[in-house]
């Protein structure tokens, strides 16, 4: 939460009390890596934290951290070591003519930031002062040093601006705030009619939309008549009958298209049937045995059996054999009992295969478990002999309690 300044209670800074101790400490700061304890309370909280943090490594003199412009750090060090900041032999302090050789400007940037720029042309230095609130390390609030830099190339007054007195700086800020408020108020007043016009157009559009429903005639919907034939008039009855017959015939023609479609789950394909086969003589040794014993064996088997050919017979007998072979070219199941037996055999084979797979999986699991237990025991220092002894002991115990499990 931002802390608001009470502008009526802020007094001008005591420049001599702040800048004089700083100037006396600059020659030592150009050599020492440890910041002076007497100067730290005079610095703003941000600059104080910067110096304490960056000087903790003890590599660079802490004067380099007084300026925020790294390019001017070397020039600031050379000014501190040039001998111009020598203390007076009697008073022990650096003498500064605050009335003639010093330029002071004040400026308020916003409601929370008030600055004072002190330019020391005699030493080619400037000091930026900040009014700080809530500084727990240096008695709450007051003016603190926010930056020390080189006052030439370019002059900080060009970018800072400011006013000679603190009162003028406050009045200038208040005037700028009033002008800004007036300008923003005029802009809002100019935009307000446009906003009202747009809002009015949207409301008109909404009114037109809902007015469409008001213009709809309040009448009862027309009664839908039943498709059933009306009792009055034979001509209408005959027309309805003719329309129904045409609809039925069109429906029959539509479903007749699917009569020649082979279902995906139907194994029987009429295109594969052999309706008529030209009489041909089967190859030698594939003649069908005509006796009754062979026909009875065929009824009890899954597929038809082939026997050796008999000696040549008369043309009439040979023609009868050819007809019989024609009808029995493809072996097929002879009874439903044989089909049931095939299904039973298939189920038994499938069950045996699943049992074999389960047994194999169990063996693999046991093997991997023993391997994992061996690796676990090996990791804690149990050797192979001790592991084998433990496994054998467990197997012996299992043999004694196997019946009770």
Short mmCIF file of C-alpha atoms in Angstrom, two decimals:
data_model
loop_
_atom_site.label_atom_id
_atom_site.label_comp_id
_atom_site.label_asym_id
_atom_site.label_seq_id
_atom_site.Cartn_x
_atom_site.Cartn_y
_atom_site.Cartn_z
CA UNK A 1 0.00 0.00 0.00
CA UNK A 2 1.42 3.36 -1.03
CA UNK A 3 2.07 5.93 1.65
CA UNK A 4 0.70 9.39 0.85
CA UNK A 5 2.75 12.44 1.78
CA UNK A 6 1.28 15.29 3.79
CA UNK A 7 2.40 18.16 1.58
CA UNK A 8 1.65 20.78 4.23
CA UNK A 9 4.17 19.30 6.71
CA UNK A 10 7.15 18.86 4.34
CA UNK A 11 9.90 21.38 4.97
CA UNK A 12 12.88 22.11 2.71
CA UNK A 13 15.91 19.83 3.20
CA UNK A 14 18.89 20.78 5.35
CA UNK A 15 21.37 20.49 2.51
CA UNK A 16 24.46 21.32 4.54
CA UNK A 17 23.70 18.64 7.16
CA UNK A 18 23.24 15.98 4.45
CA UNK A 19 25.85 16.80 1.81
CA UNK A 20 28.81 17.90 3.97
CA UNK A 21 29.32 14.49 5.72
CA UNK A 22 28.96 12.78 2.34
CA UNK A 23 31.66 14.94 0.72
CA UNK A 24 34.03 14.22 3.61
CA UNK A 25 33.53 10.45 3.15
CA UNK A 26 34.06 10.37 -0.65
CA UNK A 27 37.90 10.22 -0.64
CA UNK A 28 37.84 7.23 1.68
CA UNK A 29 35.00 5.63 -0.29
CA UNK A 30 37.17 5.67 -3.42
CA UNK A 31 39.62 3.29 -1.72
CA UNK A 32 37.68 1.30 0.85
CA UNK A 33 35.35 -1.60 0.01
CA UNK A 34 33.43 -1.25 3.29
CA UNK A 35 30.78 1.52 3.39
CA UNK A 36 31.14 4.14 6.13
CA UNK A 37 28.68 3.52 9.02
CA UNK A 38 28.23 7.28 9.47
CA UNK A 39 27.09 7.75 5.86
CA UNK A 40 24.68 4.81 5.53
CA UNK A 41 21.91 6.43 7.65
CA UNK A 42 22.01 9.47 5.33
CA UNK A 43 21.18 7.35 2.25
CA UNK A 44 17.74 6.45 0.95
CA UNK A 45 16.60 2.85 1.66
CA UNK A 46 17.05 1.79 -1.97
CA UNK A 47 20.57 3.24 -2.31
CA UNK A 48 21.54 1.88 1.11
CA UNK A 49 20.48 -1.64 0.18
CA UNK A 50 22.29 -1.37 -3.16
CA UNK A 51 25.59 -0.42 -1.49
CA UNK A 52 25.31 -3.07 1.23
CA UNK A 53 24.53 -5.79 -1.28
CA UNK A 54 27.09 -4.96 -3.97
CA UNK A 55 29.93 -4.15 -1.60
CA UNK A 56 29.59 -7.44 0.27
CA UNK A 57 31.95 -9.23 -2.14
CA UNK A 58 34.78 -6.78 -1.26
CA UNK A 59 36.08 -6.39 -4.83
CA UNK A 60 35.29 -2.77 -5.73
CA UNK A 61 35.33 0.50 -3.76
CA UNK A 62 31.85 1.35 -2.60
CA UNK A 63 31.92 4.82 -4.18
CA UNK A 64 31.09 3.14 -7.50
CA UNK A 65 27.68 2.16 -6.14
CA UNK A 66 26.67 5.73 -5.20
CA UNK A 67 25.81 6.49 -8.83
CA UNK A 68 23.22 4.73 -10.95
CA UNK A 69 25.14 5.55 -14.14
CA UNK A 70 27.85 2.89 -14.43
CA UNK A 71 29.59 4.86 -17.19
CA UNK A 72 30.27 7.74 -14.77
CA UNK A 73 31.60 5.55 -11.91
CA UNK A 74 35.24 5.91 -13.00
CA UNK A 75 34.91 9.69 -13.33
CA UNK A 76 33.33 9.89 -9.86
CA UNK A 77 36.25 7.90 -8.40
CA UNK A 78 38.80 10.19 -10.05
CA UNK A 79 37.07 13.33 -8.66
CA UNK A 80 37.16 11.87 -5.14
CA UNK A 81 40.89 11.13 -5.50
CA UNK A 82 41.82 14.44 -7.16
CA UNK A 83 42.40 16.35 -3.92
CA UNK A 84 39.60 18.88 -4.39
CA UNK A 85 37.66 17.34 -1.52
CA UNK A 86 40.25 18.14 1.14
CA UNK A 87 39.02 19.10 4.61
CA UNK A 88 39.86 22.50 6.08
CA UNK A 89 42.86 22.24 8.47
CA UNK A 90 41.09 24.15 11.22
CA UNK A 91 37.45 23.06 11.03
CA UNK A 92 38.16 19.60 9.63
CA UNK A 93 35.30 19.93 7.17
CA UNK A 94 35.04 20.63 3.46
CA UNK A 95 34.16 24.27 2.96
CA UNK A 96 31.31 24.95 0.53
CA UNK A 97 29.76 28.30 -0.32
CA UNK A 98 26.11 27.25 -0.31
CA UNK A 99 24.90 30.67 -1.52
CA UNK A 100 27.03 31.14 -4.67
CA UNK A 101 28.61 27.86 -5.82
CA UNK A 102 25.56 25.63 -5.39
CA UNK A 103 22.45 25.33 -7.58
CA UNK A 104 19.32 23.86 -5.99
CA UNK A 105 16.12 22.77 -7.74
CA UNK A 106 12.97 21.12 -6.35
CA UNK A 107 10.47 18.98 -8.23
CA UNK A 108 7.48 16.82 -7.39
CA UNK A 109 7.06 13.93 -9.84
CA UNK A 110 3.81 12.52 -8.39
CA UNK A 111 1.91 12.37 -5.10
CA UNK A 112 4.54 10.09 -3.56
CA UNK A 113 7.82 11.34 -5.06
CA UNK A 114 9.46 14.66 -4.11
CA UNK A 115 13.07 15.35 -5.18
CA UNK A 116 15.71 18.05 -4.70
CA UNK A 117 18.73 18.33 -6.98
CA UNK A 118 21.91 19.90 -5.54
CA UNK A 119 24.58 20.73 -8.13
CA UNK A 120 28.09 21.45 -6.75
CA UNK A 121 29.78 23.12 -9.71
CA UNK A 122 33.02 23.68 -7.79
CA UNK A 123 33.54 19.92 -7.40
CA UNK A 124 31.75 18.82 -10.60
CA UNK A 125 29.31 16.77 -8.51
CA UNK A 126 25.55 16.62 -8.01
CA UNK A 127 23.51 15.07 -5.19
CA UNK A 128 19.91 14.00 -5.64
CA UNK A 129 17.81 14.13 -2.46
CA UNK A 130 14.57 12.18 -1.93
CA UNK A 131 11.87 12.64 0.67
CA UNK A 132 11.40 9.14 2.13
CA UNK A 133 8.60 7.73 4.27
CA UNK A 134 8.69 4.71 6.55
CA UNK A 135 12.50 4.38 6.83
CA UNK A 136 12.85 2.24 9.95
CA UNK A 137 16.66 2.49 10.05
CA UNK A 138 16.83 6.29 10.17
CA UNK A 139 14.03 7.73 12.28
CA UNK A 140 11.02 7.22 10.03
CA UNK A 141 10.66 9.91 7.36
CA UNK A 142 12.79 12.75 6.04
CA UNK A 143 15.17 13.83 3.30
CA UNK A 144 17.74 11.25 2.21
CA UNK A 145 20.50 11.03 -0.41
CA UNK A 146 19.24 9.07 -3.44
CA UNK A 147 22.21 9.45 -5.81
CA UNK A 148 25.66 11.00 -6.19
CA UNK A 149 26.98 11.65 -9.68
CA UNK A 150 29.08 13.74 -12.05
CA UNK A 151 27.57 17.15 -12.87
CA UNK A 152 29.04 17.56 -16.37
CA UNK A 153 28.52 15.98 -19.80
CA UNK A 154 25.57 16.58 -19.63
CA UNK A 155 24.35 18.78 -16.83
CA UNK A 156 21.64 17.13 -14.71
CA UNK A 157 19.70 20.40 -14.61
CA UNK A 158 18.80 20.02 -18.28
CA UNK A 159 16.82 16.83 -17.68
CA UNK A 160 15.65 17.61 -14.15
CA UNK A 161 14.12 21.08 -14.61
CA UNK A 162 12.50 21.88 -11.30
CA UNK A 163 11.83 25.05 -9.36
CA UNK A 164 14.01 27.24 -7.07
CA UNK A 165 11.76 26.73 -4.04
CA UNK A 166 9.78 23.84 -2.67
CA UNK A 167 6.59 25.93 -2.57
CA UNK A 168 6.80 26.71 -6.28
CA UNK A 169 7.35 23.02 -7.04
CA UNK A 170 4.21 22.08 -5.11
CA UNK A 171 2.14 24.79 -6.79
CA UNK A 172 3.34 23.74 -10.25
CA UNK A 173 2.42 20.13 -9.56
CA UNK A 174 -1.06 21.07 -8.34
CA UNK A 175 -1.64 23.25 -11.40
CA UNK A 176 -0.59 20.41 -13.70
CA UNK A 177 -2.93 18.04 -11.87
CA UNK A 178 -5.84 20.49 -12.22
CA UNK A 179 -5.19 20.97 -15.95
CA UNK A 180 -5.03 17.22 -16.47
CA UNK A 181 -8.29 16.70 -14.59
CA UNK A 182 -9.98 19.40 -16.63
CA UNK A 183 -8.73 17.93 -19.89
CA UNK A 184 -9.86 14.43 -18.95
CA UNK A 185 -13.25 15.77 -17.83
CA UNK A 186 -13.76 17.54 -21.15
CA UNK A 187 -12.84 14.40 -23.05
CA UNK A 188 -15.33 12.35 -21.04
CA UNK A 189 -18.04 14.96 -21.66
CA UNK A 190 -17.32 14.81 -25.40
CA UNK A 191 -17.49 11.05 -25.46
CA UNK A 192 -20.67 10.83 -23.37
CA UNK A 193 -23.15 11.91 -26.14
CA UNK A 194 -21.57 9.44 -28.54
CA UNK A 195 -22.02 6.69 -26.01
CA UNK A 196 -25.65 7.69 -25.45
CA UNK A 197 -26.33 7.72 -29.20
CA UNK A 198 -24.85 4.25 -29.59
CA UNK A 199 -26.84 2.99 -26.62
CA UNK A 200 -30.02 4.47 -28.09
CA UNK A 201 -29.40 2.75 -31.43
CA UNK A 202 -28.98 -0.60 -29.67
CA UNK A 203 -32.23 -0.07 -27.77
CA UNK A 204 -34.03 0.78 -31.03
CA UNK A 205 -32.76 -2.43 -32.59
CA UNK A 206 -34.06 -4.41 -29.63
CA UNK A 207 -37.45 -2.72 -29.89
CA UNK A 208 -37.70 -3.58 -33.60
CA UNK A 209 -36.84 -7.20 -32.86
CA UNK A 210 -39.52 -7.67 -30.21
CA UNK A 211 -42.04 -5.69 -32.28
CA UNK A 212 -42.04 -8.52 -34.83
CA UNK A 213 -43.79 -10.76 -32.31
CA UNK A 214 -46.37 -8.08 -31.57
CA UNK A 215 -47.23 -7.88 -35.29
CA UNK A 216 -47.91 -11.64 -35.53
CA UNK A 217 -51.70 -12.26 -35.94
CA UNK A 218 -53.28 -14.03 -33.00
CA UNK A 219 -55.09 -16.84 -34.88
CA UNK A 220 -55.55 -20.51 -34.14
CA UNK A 221 -53.38 -22.87 -36.25
CA UNK A 222 -55.17 -24.78 -39.00
CA UNK A 223 -56.61 -28.18 -38.08
CA UNK A 224 -54.67 -31.10 -39.52
CA UNK A 225 -56.98 -33.63 -41.15
CA UNK A 226 -56.63 -37.35 -40.56
CA UNK A 227 -55.14 -39.45 -43.43
CA UNK A 228 -58.01 -41.96 -43.02
CA UNK A 229 -60.62 -42.00 -45.81
CA UNK A 230 -63.55 -39.68 -45.21
CA UNK A 231 -67.02 -41.25 -44.96
CA UNK A 232 -68.57 -39.01 -47.62
CA UNK A 233 -68.16 -40.03 -51.31
CA UNK A 234 -67.01 -43.20 -53.10
CA UNK A 235 -64.70 -41.31 -55.45
CA UNK A 236 -62.43 -40.23 -52.61
CA UNK A 237 -62.43 -43.76 -51.24
CA UNK A 238 -61.28 -45.18 -54.59
CA UNK A 239 -58.56 -42.54 -54.87
CA UNK A 240 -57.24 -43.43 -51.42
CA UNK A 241 -57.18 -47.14 -52.27
CA UNK A 242 -55.21 -46.51 -55.47
CA UNK A 243 -52.70 -44.36 -53.63
CA UNK A 244 -52.24 -47.04 -50.95
CA UNK A 245 -51.66 -49.74 -53.57
CA UNK A 246 -49.03 -47.66 -55.37
CA UNK A 247 -47.29 -46.95 -52.06
CA UNK A 248 -47.30 -50.67 -51.17
CA UNK A 249 -45.88 -51.68 -54.56
CA UNK A 250 -43.11 -49.06 -54.30
CA UNK A 251 -42.25 -50.36 -50.82
CA UNK A 252 -42.11 -53.96 -52.08
CA UNK A 253 -39.83 -52.93 -54.96
CA UNK A 254 -37.54 -51.13 -52.50
CA UNK A 255 -37.11 -54.17 -50.22
CA UNK A 256 -36.78 -56.53 -53.21
CA UNK A 257 -33.41 -54.95 -53.92
CA UNK A 258 -32.00 -56.66 -50.82
CA UNK A 259 -33.11 -60.18 -51.79
CA UNK A 260 -29.92 -60.77 -53.77
CA UNK A 261 -27.62 -59.34 -51.07
CA UNK A 262 -25.41 -61.88 -49.26
CA UNK A 263 -25.51 -61.26 -45.45
CA UNK A 264 -22.11 -60.78 -43.83
CA UNK A 265 -22.81 -63.43 -41.10
CA UNK A 266 -24.23 -66.06 -43.50
CA UNK A 267 -21.64 -68.67 -44.52
CA UNK A 268 -23.91 -70.07 -47.20
CA UNK A 269 -23.34 -68.42 -50.57
CA UNK A 270 -25.76 -69.48 -53.33
CA UNK A 271 -23.24 -68.46 -55.99
CA UNK A 272 -20.95 -71.25 -54.83
CA UNK A 273 -23.53 -73.97 -55.36
CA UNK A 274 -22.95 -76.29 -58.31
CA UNK A 275 -26.29 -76.82 -59.94
CA UNK A 276 -25.16 -78.83 -62.85
CA UNK A 277 -21.85 -80.48 -63.59
CA UNK A 278 -21.05 -82.15 -66.88
CA UNK A 279 -20.58 -85.93 -66.52
CA UNK A 280 -16.88 -86.56 -66.18
CA UNK A 281 -14.98 -89.65 -65.13
CA UNK A 282 -13.11 -89.21 -61.84
CA UNK A 283 -9.37 -89.91 -61.86
CA UNK A 284 -8.10 -93.43 -61.40
CA UNK A 285 -8.43 -94.57 -57.80
CA UNK A 286 -11.08 -91.98 -56.86
CA UNK A 287 -14.18 -93.93 -57.86
CA UNK A 288 -16.85 -93.99 -55.18
CA UNK A 289 -17.62 -97.44 -53.69
CA UNK A 290 -21.30 -98.23 -54.42
CA UNK A 291 -21.90 -100.77 -51.68
CA UNK A 292 -24.15 -100.13 -48.68
CA UNK A 293 -21.35 -100.55 -46.16
CA UNK A 294 -19.51 -97.53 -47.57
CA UNK A 295 -22.71 -95.42 -47.47
CA UNK A 296 -23.25 -96.32 -43.80
CA UNK A 297 -19.64 -95.39 -42.93
CA UNK A 298 -20.14 -92.07 -44.72
CA UNK A 299 -23.10 -91.21 -42.46
CA UNK A 300 -21.00 -91.73 -39.31
CA UNK A 301 -17.97 -89.64 -40.37
CA UNK A 302 -17.27 -85.93 -40.54
CA UNK A 303 -16.38 -85.94 -44.25
CA UNK A 304 -16.88 -88.45 -47.07
CA UNK A 305 -14.17 -91.11 -47.63
CA UNK A 306 -12.68 -92.20 -50.94
CA UNK A 307 -11.94 -95.88 -51.83
CA UNK A 308 -10.13 -97.73 -54.60
CA UNK A 309 -11.87 -98.02 -57.96
CA UNK A 310 -13.55 -101.33 -58.88
CA UNK A 311 -13.07 -103.18 -62.16
CA UNK A 312 -14.78 -101.69 -65.26
CA UNK A 313 -18.50 -102.32 -65.52
CA UNK A 314 -21.10 -102.07 -68.17
CA UNK A 315 -22.02 -98.65 -69.61
CA UNK A 316 -25.28 -98.49 -67.64
CA UNK A 317 -23.61 -99.22 -64.33
CA UNK A 318 -20.84 -96.79 -65.21
CA UNK A 319 -23.39 -94.06 -65.94
CA UNK A 320 -25.01 -94.62 -62.53
CA UNK A 321 -21.62 -94.33 -60.81
CA UNK A 322 -20.90 -91.07 -62.63
CA UNK A 323 -24.21 -89.61 -61.46
CA UNK A 324 -23.46 -90.59 -57.89
CA UNK A 325 -19.97 -89.00 -58.06
CA UNK A 326 -21.49 -85.84 -59.50
CA UNK A 327 -23.79 -85.48 -56.50
CA UNK A 328 -20.96 -86.19 -54.00
CA UNK A 329 -18.06 -84.17 -55.40
CA UNK A 330 -17.67 -81.98 -52.25
CA UNK A 331 -17.26 -83.79 -48.92
CA UNK A 332 -19.70 -82.37 -46.35
CA UNK A 333 -20.91 -83.18 -42.82
CA UNK A 334 -23.42 -85.99 -42.96
CA UNK A 335 -25.25 -85.31 -39.71
CA UNK A 336 -25.71 -82.77 -36.94
CA UNK A 337 -24.02 -85.18 -34.51
CA UNK A 338 -20.75 -84.96 -36.45
CA UNK A 339 -20.90 -81.13 -36.39
CA UNK A 340 -21.47 -81.16 -32.62
CA UNK A 341 -18.50 -83.47 -32.18
CA UNK A 342 -16.27 -81.07 -34.16
CA UNK A 343 -17.33 -78.16 -31.96
CA UNK A 344 -16.59 -80.18 -28.83
CA UNK A 345 -13.13 -81.06 -30.07
CA UNK A 346 -12.43 -77.42 -30.92
CA UNK A 347 -13.53 -76.29 -27.45
CA UNK A 348 -11.31 -78.92 -25.79
CA UNK A 349 -8.33 -77.84 -27.86
CA UNK A 350 -8.95 -74.18 -27.00
CA UNK A 351 -9.25 -75.01 -23.29
CA UNK A 352 -6.02 -77.00 -23.39
CA UNK A 353 -4.25 -74.11 -25.12
CA UNK A 354 -5.45 -71.59 -22.51
CA UNK A 355 -4.34 -73.94 -19.72
CA UNK A 356 -0.92 -74.25 -21.31
CA UNK A 357 -0.60 -70.48 -21.65
CA UNK A 358 -1.66 -69.95 -18.01
CA UNK A 359 0.84 -72.52 -16.80
CA UNK A 360 3.62 -70.88 -18.80
CA UNK A 361 2.74 -67.46 -17.37
CA UNK A 362 2.73 -68.77 -13.79
CA UNK A 363 6.15 -70.35 -14.31
CA UNK A 364 7.53 -67.10 -15.69
CA UNK A 365 6.11 -65.18 -12.70
CA UNK A 366 7.68 -67.61 -10.21
CA UNK A 367 11.03 -67.42 -11.99
CA UNK A 368 11.05 -63.62 -11.99
CA UNK A 369 9.94 -63.45 -8.35
CA UNK A 370 12.81 -65.74 -7.25
CA UNK A 371 15.24 -63.66 -9.33
CA UNK A 372 13.97 -60.45 -7.71
CA UNK A 373 14.22 -61.94 -4.22
CA UNK A 374 17.80 -63.05 -4.92
CA UNK A 375 18.77 -59.55 -6.09
CA UNK A 376 17.09 -58.07 -3.01
CA UNK A 377 18.95 -60.39 -0.64
CA UNK A 378 22.20 -59.75 -2.47
CA UNK A 379 21.78 -55.99 -2.00
CA UNK A 380 21.66 -56.41 1.81
CA UNK A 381 24.69 -58.75 1.93
CA UNK A 382 23.09 -62.24 1.85
CA UNK A 383 25.24 -64.57 -0.27
CA UNK A 384 23.98 -67.24 -2.70
CA UNK A 385 24.43 -70.20 -0.29
CA UNK A 386 22.44 -68.50 2.45
CA UNK A 387 19.71 -67.59 -0.07
CA UNK A 388 19.50 -71.23 -1.30
CA UNK A 389 19.30 -72.46 2.30
CA UNK A 390 16.44 -70.06 3.06
CA UNK A 391 14.51 -71.13 -0.05
CA UNK A 392 15.05 -74.85 0.75
CA UNK A 393 13.87 -74.29 4.33
CA UNK A 394 10.68 -72.60 3.11
CA UNK A 395 10.04 -75.46 0.68
CA UNK A 396 10.47 -78.01 3.48
CA UNK A 397 8.04 -76.09 5.69
CA UNK A 398 5.59 -75.87 2.78
CA UNK A 399 5.78 -79.63 2.38
CA UNK A 400 4.71 -80.14 5.98
CA UNK A 401 1.76 -77.72 5.87
CA UNK A 402 0.75 -78.32 2.27
CA UNK A 403 -2.29 -80.41 3.17
CA UNK A 404 -3.67 -77.76 5.50
CA UNK A 405 -3.46 -74.90 2.97
#
